[in-house]
CSV table of C-alpha atoms in Angstrom, one decimal:
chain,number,residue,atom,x,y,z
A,1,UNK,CA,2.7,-12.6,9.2
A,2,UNK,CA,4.7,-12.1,6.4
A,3,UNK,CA,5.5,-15.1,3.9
A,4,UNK,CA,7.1,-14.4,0.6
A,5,UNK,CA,9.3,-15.7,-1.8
A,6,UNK,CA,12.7,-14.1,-1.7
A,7,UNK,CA,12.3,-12.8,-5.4
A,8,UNK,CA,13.6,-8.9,-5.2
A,9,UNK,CA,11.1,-7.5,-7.5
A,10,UNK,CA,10.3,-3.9,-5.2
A,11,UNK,CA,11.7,-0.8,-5.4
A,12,UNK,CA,11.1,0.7,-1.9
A,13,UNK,CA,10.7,4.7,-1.2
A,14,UNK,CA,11.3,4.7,2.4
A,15,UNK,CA,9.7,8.0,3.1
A,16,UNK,CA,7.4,9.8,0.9
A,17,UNK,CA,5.5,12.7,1.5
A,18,UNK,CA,4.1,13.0,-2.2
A,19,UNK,CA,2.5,9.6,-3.2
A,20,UNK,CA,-0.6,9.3,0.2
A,21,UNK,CA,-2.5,12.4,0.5
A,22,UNK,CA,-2.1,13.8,3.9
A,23,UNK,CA,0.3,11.4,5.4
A,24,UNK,CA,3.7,10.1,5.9
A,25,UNK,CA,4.0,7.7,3.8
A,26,UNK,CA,6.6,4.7,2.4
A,27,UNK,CA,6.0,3.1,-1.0
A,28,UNK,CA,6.4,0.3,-2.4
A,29,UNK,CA,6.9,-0.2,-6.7
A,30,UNK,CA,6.3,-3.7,-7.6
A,31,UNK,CA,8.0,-4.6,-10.9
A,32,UNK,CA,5.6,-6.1,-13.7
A,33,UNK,CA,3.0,-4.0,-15.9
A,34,UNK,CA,0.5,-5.6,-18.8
A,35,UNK,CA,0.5,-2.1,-20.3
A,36,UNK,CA,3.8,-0.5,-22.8
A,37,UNK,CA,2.7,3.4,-22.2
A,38,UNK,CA,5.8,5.0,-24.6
A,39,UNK,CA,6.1,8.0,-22.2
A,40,UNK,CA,6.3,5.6,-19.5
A,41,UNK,CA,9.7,6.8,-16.9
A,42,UNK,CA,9.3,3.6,-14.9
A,43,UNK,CA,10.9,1.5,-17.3
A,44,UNK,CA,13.0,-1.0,-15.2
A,45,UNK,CA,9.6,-1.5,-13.3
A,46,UNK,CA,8.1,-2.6,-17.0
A,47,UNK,CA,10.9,-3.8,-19.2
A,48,UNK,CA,12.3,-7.1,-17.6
A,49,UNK,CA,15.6,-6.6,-19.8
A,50,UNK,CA,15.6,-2.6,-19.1
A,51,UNK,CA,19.7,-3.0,-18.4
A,52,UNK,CA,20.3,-4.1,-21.8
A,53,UNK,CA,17.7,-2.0,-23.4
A,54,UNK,CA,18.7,0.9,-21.5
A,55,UNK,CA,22.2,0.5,-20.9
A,56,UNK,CA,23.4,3.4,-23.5
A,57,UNK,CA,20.8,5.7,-22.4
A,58,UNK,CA,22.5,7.0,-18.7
A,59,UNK,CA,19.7,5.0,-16.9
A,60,UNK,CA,20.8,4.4,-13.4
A,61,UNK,CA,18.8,1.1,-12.3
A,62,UNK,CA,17.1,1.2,-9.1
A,63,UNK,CA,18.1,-1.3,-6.2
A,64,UNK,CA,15.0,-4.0,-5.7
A,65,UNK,CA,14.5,-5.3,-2.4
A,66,UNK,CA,12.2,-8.0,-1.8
A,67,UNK,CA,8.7,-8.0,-0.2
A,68,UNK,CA,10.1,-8.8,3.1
A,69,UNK,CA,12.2,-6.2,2.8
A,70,UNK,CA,9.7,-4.0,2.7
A,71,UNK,CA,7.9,-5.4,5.6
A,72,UNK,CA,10.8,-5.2,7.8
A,73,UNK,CA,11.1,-1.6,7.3
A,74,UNK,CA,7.4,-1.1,7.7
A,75,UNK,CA,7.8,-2.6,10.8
A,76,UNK,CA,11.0,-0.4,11.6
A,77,UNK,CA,9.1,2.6,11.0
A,78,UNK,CA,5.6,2.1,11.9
A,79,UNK,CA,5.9,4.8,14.8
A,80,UNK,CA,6.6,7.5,12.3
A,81,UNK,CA,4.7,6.3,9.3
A,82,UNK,CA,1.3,6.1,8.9
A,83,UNK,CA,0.3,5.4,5.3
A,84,UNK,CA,1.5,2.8,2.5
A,85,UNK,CA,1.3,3.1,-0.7
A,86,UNK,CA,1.3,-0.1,-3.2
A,87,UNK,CA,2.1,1.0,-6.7
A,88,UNK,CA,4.2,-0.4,-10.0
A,89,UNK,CA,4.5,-0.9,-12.8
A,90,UNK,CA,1.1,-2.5,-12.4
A,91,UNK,CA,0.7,-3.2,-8.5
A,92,UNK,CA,-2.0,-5.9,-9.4
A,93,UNK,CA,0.2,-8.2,-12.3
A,94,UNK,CA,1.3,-10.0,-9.1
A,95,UNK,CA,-2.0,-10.4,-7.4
A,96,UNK,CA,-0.9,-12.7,-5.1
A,97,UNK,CA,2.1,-10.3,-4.0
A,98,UNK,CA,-0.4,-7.7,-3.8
A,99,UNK,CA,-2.7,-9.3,-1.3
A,100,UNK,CA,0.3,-10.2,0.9
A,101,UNK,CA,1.5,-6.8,1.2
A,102,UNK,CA,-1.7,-5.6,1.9
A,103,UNK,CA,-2.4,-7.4,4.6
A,104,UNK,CA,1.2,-7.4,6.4
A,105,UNK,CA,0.8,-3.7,6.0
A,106,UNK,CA,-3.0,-3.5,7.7
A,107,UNK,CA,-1.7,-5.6,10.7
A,108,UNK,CA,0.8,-3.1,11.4
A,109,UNK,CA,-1.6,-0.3,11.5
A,110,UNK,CA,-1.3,1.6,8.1
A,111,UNK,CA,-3.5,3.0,6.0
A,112,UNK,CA,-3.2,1.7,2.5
A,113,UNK,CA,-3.2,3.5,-0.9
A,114,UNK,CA,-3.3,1.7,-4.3
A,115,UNK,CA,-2.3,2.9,-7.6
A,116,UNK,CA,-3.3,1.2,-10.5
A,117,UNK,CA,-4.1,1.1,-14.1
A,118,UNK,CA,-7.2,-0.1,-14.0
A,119,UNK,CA,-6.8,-3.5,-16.4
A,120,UNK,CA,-7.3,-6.0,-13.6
A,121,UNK,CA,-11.2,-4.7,-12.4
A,122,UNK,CA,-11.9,-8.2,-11.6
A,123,UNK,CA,-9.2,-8.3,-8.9
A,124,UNK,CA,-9.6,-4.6,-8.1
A,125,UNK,CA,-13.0,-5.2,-7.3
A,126,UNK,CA,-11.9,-8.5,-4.7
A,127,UNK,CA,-9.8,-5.9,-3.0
A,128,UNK,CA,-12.7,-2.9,-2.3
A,129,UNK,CA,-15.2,-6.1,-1.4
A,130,UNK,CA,-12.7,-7.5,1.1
A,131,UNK,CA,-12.4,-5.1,4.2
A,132,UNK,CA,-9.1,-6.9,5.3
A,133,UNK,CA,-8.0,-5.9,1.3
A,134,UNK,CA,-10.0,-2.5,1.3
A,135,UNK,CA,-7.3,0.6,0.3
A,136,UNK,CA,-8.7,3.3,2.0
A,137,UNK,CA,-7.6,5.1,-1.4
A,138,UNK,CA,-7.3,4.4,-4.8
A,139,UNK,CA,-5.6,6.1,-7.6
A,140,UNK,CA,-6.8,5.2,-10.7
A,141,UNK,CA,-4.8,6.0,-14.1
A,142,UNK,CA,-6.9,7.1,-17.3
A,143,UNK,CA,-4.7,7.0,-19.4
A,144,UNK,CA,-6.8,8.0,-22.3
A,145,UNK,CA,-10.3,7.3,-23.5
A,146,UNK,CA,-10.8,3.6,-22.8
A,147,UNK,CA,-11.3,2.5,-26.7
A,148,UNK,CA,-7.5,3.7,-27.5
A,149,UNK,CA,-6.0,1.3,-24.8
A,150,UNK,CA,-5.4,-0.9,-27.7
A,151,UNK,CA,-2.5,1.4,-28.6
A,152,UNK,CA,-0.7,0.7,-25.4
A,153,UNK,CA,0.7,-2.3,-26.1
A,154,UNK,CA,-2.0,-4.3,-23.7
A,155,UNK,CA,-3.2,-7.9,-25.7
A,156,UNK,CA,-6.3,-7.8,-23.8
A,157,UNK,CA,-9.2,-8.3,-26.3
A,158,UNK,CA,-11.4,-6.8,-24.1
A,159,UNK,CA,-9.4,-3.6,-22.9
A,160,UNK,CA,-12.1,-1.4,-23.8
A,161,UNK,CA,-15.0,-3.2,-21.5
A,162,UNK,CA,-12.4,-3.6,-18.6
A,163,UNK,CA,-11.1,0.0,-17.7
A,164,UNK,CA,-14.7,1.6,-18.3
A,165,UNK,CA,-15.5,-1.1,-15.2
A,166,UNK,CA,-12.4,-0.1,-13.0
A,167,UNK,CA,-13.6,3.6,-13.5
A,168,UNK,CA,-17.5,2.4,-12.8
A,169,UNK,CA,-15.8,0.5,-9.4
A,170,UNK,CA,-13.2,2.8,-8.5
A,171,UNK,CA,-16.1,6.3,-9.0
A,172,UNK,CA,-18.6,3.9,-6.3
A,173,UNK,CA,-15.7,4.8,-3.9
A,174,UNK,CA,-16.4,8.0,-1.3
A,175,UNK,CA,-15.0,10.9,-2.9
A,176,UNK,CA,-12.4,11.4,-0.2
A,177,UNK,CA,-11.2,7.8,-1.0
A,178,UNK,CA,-10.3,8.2,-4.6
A,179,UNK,CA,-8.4,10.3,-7.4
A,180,UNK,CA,-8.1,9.8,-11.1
A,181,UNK,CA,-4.9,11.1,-12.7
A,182,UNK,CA,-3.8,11.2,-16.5
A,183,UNK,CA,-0.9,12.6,-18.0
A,184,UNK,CA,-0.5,15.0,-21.1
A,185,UNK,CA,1.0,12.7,-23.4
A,186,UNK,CA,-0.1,14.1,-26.9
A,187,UNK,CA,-0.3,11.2,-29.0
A,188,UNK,CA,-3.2,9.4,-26.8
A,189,UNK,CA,-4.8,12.6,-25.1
A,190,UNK,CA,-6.3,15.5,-27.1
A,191,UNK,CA,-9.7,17.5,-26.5
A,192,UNK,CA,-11.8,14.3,-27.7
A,193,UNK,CA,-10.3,12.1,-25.1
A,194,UNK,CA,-10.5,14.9,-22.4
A,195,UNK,CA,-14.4,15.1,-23.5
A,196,UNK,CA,-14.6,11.2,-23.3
A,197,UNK,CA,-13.0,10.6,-19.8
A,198,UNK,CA,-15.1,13.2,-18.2
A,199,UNK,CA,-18.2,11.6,-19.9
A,200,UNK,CA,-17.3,8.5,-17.5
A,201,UNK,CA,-16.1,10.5,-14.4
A,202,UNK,CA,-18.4,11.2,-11.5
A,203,UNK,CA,-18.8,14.8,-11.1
A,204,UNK,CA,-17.2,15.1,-7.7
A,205,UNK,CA,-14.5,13.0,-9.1
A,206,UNK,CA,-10.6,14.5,-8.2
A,207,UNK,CA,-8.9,14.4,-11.5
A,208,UNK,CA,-5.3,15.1,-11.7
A,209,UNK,CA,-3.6,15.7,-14.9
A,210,UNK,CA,0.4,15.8,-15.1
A,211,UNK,CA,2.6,17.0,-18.3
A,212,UNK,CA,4.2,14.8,-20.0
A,213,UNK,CA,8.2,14.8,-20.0
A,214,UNK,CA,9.7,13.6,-22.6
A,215,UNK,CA,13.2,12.4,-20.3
A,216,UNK,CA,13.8,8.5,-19.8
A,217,UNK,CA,11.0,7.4,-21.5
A,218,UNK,CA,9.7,3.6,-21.7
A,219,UNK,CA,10.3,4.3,-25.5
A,220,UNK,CA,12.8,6.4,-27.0
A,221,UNK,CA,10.4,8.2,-29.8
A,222,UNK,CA,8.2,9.4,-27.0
A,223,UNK,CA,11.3,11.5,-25.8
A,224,UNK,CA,11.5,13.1,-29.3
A,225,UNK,CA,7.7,14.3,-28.5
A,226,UNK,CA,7.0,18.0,-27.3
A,227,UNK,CA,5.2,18.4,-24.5
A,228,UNK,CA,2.0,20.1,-24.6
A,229,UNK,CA,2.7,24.2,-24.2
A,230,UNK,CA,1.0,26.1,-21.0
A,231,UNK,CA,-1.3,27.5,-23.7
A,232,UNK,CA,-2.1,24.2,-24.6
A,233,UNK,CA,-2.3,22.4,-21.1
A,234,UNK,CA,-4.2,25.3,-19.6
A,235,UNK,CA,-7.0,24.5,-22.3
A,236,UNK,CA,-7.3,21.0,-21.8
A,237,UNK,CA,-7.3,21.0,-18.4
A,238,UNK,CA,-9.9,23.7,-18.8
A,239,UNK,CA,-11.7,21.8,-20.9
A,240,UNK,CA,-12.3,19.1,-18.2
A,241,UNK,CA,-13.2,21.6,-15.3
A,242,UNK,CA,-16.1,22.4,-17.3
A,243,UNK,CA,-17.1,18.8,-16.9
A,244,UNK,CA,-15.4,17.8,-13.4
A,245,UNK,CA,-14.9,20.8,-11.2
A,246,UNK,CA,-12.3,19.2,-9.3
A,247,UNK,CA,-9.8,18.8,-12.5
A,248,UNK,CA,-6.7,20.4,-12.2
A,249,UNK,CA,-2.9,20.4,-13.7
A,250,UNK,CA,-0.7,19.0,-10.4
């Protein structure tokens, strides 16, 4: 079913117990991402000349592989893996990639997990319509409240108005279908952005937050940034329980 160009633009996890809750899983990191998040750690996934940007900084590039790649070891492994998971970068920059992967991954009989950052709601919502597209889960990154996306390097005018919609499309999902995860990046995420994301989060919503860390970042003055302290963490993740229940530091 496959048909794909021979572009290696992947980075493959083979086997993953971490990235599909409750299965096996192998995982797929497509390279390409609208956003610039300075704490990013995936940056040969974003920066297209990451091994002359990063080429002083002891970053050991990862090996790409190309979509057929991935599909031949889906195919390999199908008796022992159960779940894939479709993440970036920005899974949906390459829509049409997307789609493909998709649905070479449904014909084999996996379940499918999506992470994404929530800029492309137009084509996340042609995936949840379609039921040969449907992920049966979505993780959806908030990065901070949706009126400082600006600061991420996106030049979408209308940044704002877009990821308040993914959140609206991906919170419509069955609880048991979805998570929302942010990390503790200082400079974007304090108590007023806490307050504002769980003003626009279902109640039953899963919220995961991460620390930050400041090692092989997208830019190299996030690394200069100290993490939040426990003290600190532990109120802001407390802080959102009092709004989502389900909020927690993973």
């Amino acid at each position: 079913m496959s048909d794909f160009a021979d572009e290696k633009k992947c980075v493959l996890v083979k086997t993953t117990l971490l990235d599909f809750p409750g299965r096996v899983a192998a995982a797929c990191f497509v390279r390409g991402c609208d956003l610039r998040c300075p704490y990013c750690n995936n940056a040969p996934l974003v920066e297209e000349n990451f091994k002359e940007n990063f080429s002083g900084r002891g970053e050991s590039p990862p090996q790409f592989v190309s979509a057929s790649e991935v599909v031949a070891h889906l195919e390999r492994r199908r008796k022992v893996l159960t779940g894939f998971v479709l993440s970036g970068g920005e899974a949906l920059c390459d829509f049409p990639l997307a789609k493909n992967l998709i649905l070479n991954a449904r014909s084999l009989g996996y379940k499918i997990k999506l992470d994404t950052n929530g800029t492309f709601p137009e084509r996340l919502e042609e995936l949840i319509s379609d039921e040969r597209l449907a992920p049966d889960y979505v993780a959806l990154d908030v990065k901070t409240s949706p009126e400082r996306y600006a600061e991420l390097g996106a030049k979408s005018k209308d940044l704002c108005e877009r990821i308040s919609r993914s959140i609206k499309i991906v919170s419509a999902l069955p609880c048991e279908r979805r998570e929302f995860r942010t990390v503790l990046y200082p400079p974007i995420l304090g108590k007023r952005e806490v307050e504002r994301i769980a003003r626009l989060l279902p109640k039953d919503a899963s919220w995961f937050f991460a620390q930050f860390q400041n090692e092989s970042c997208l830019s190299p003055k996030a690394e200069k940034i100290p993490p939040y302290t426990e003290a600190q963490t532990e109120e802001l993740v407390s802080l959102a329980k009092a709004r989502i229940p389900n909020a927690a530091l993973r």
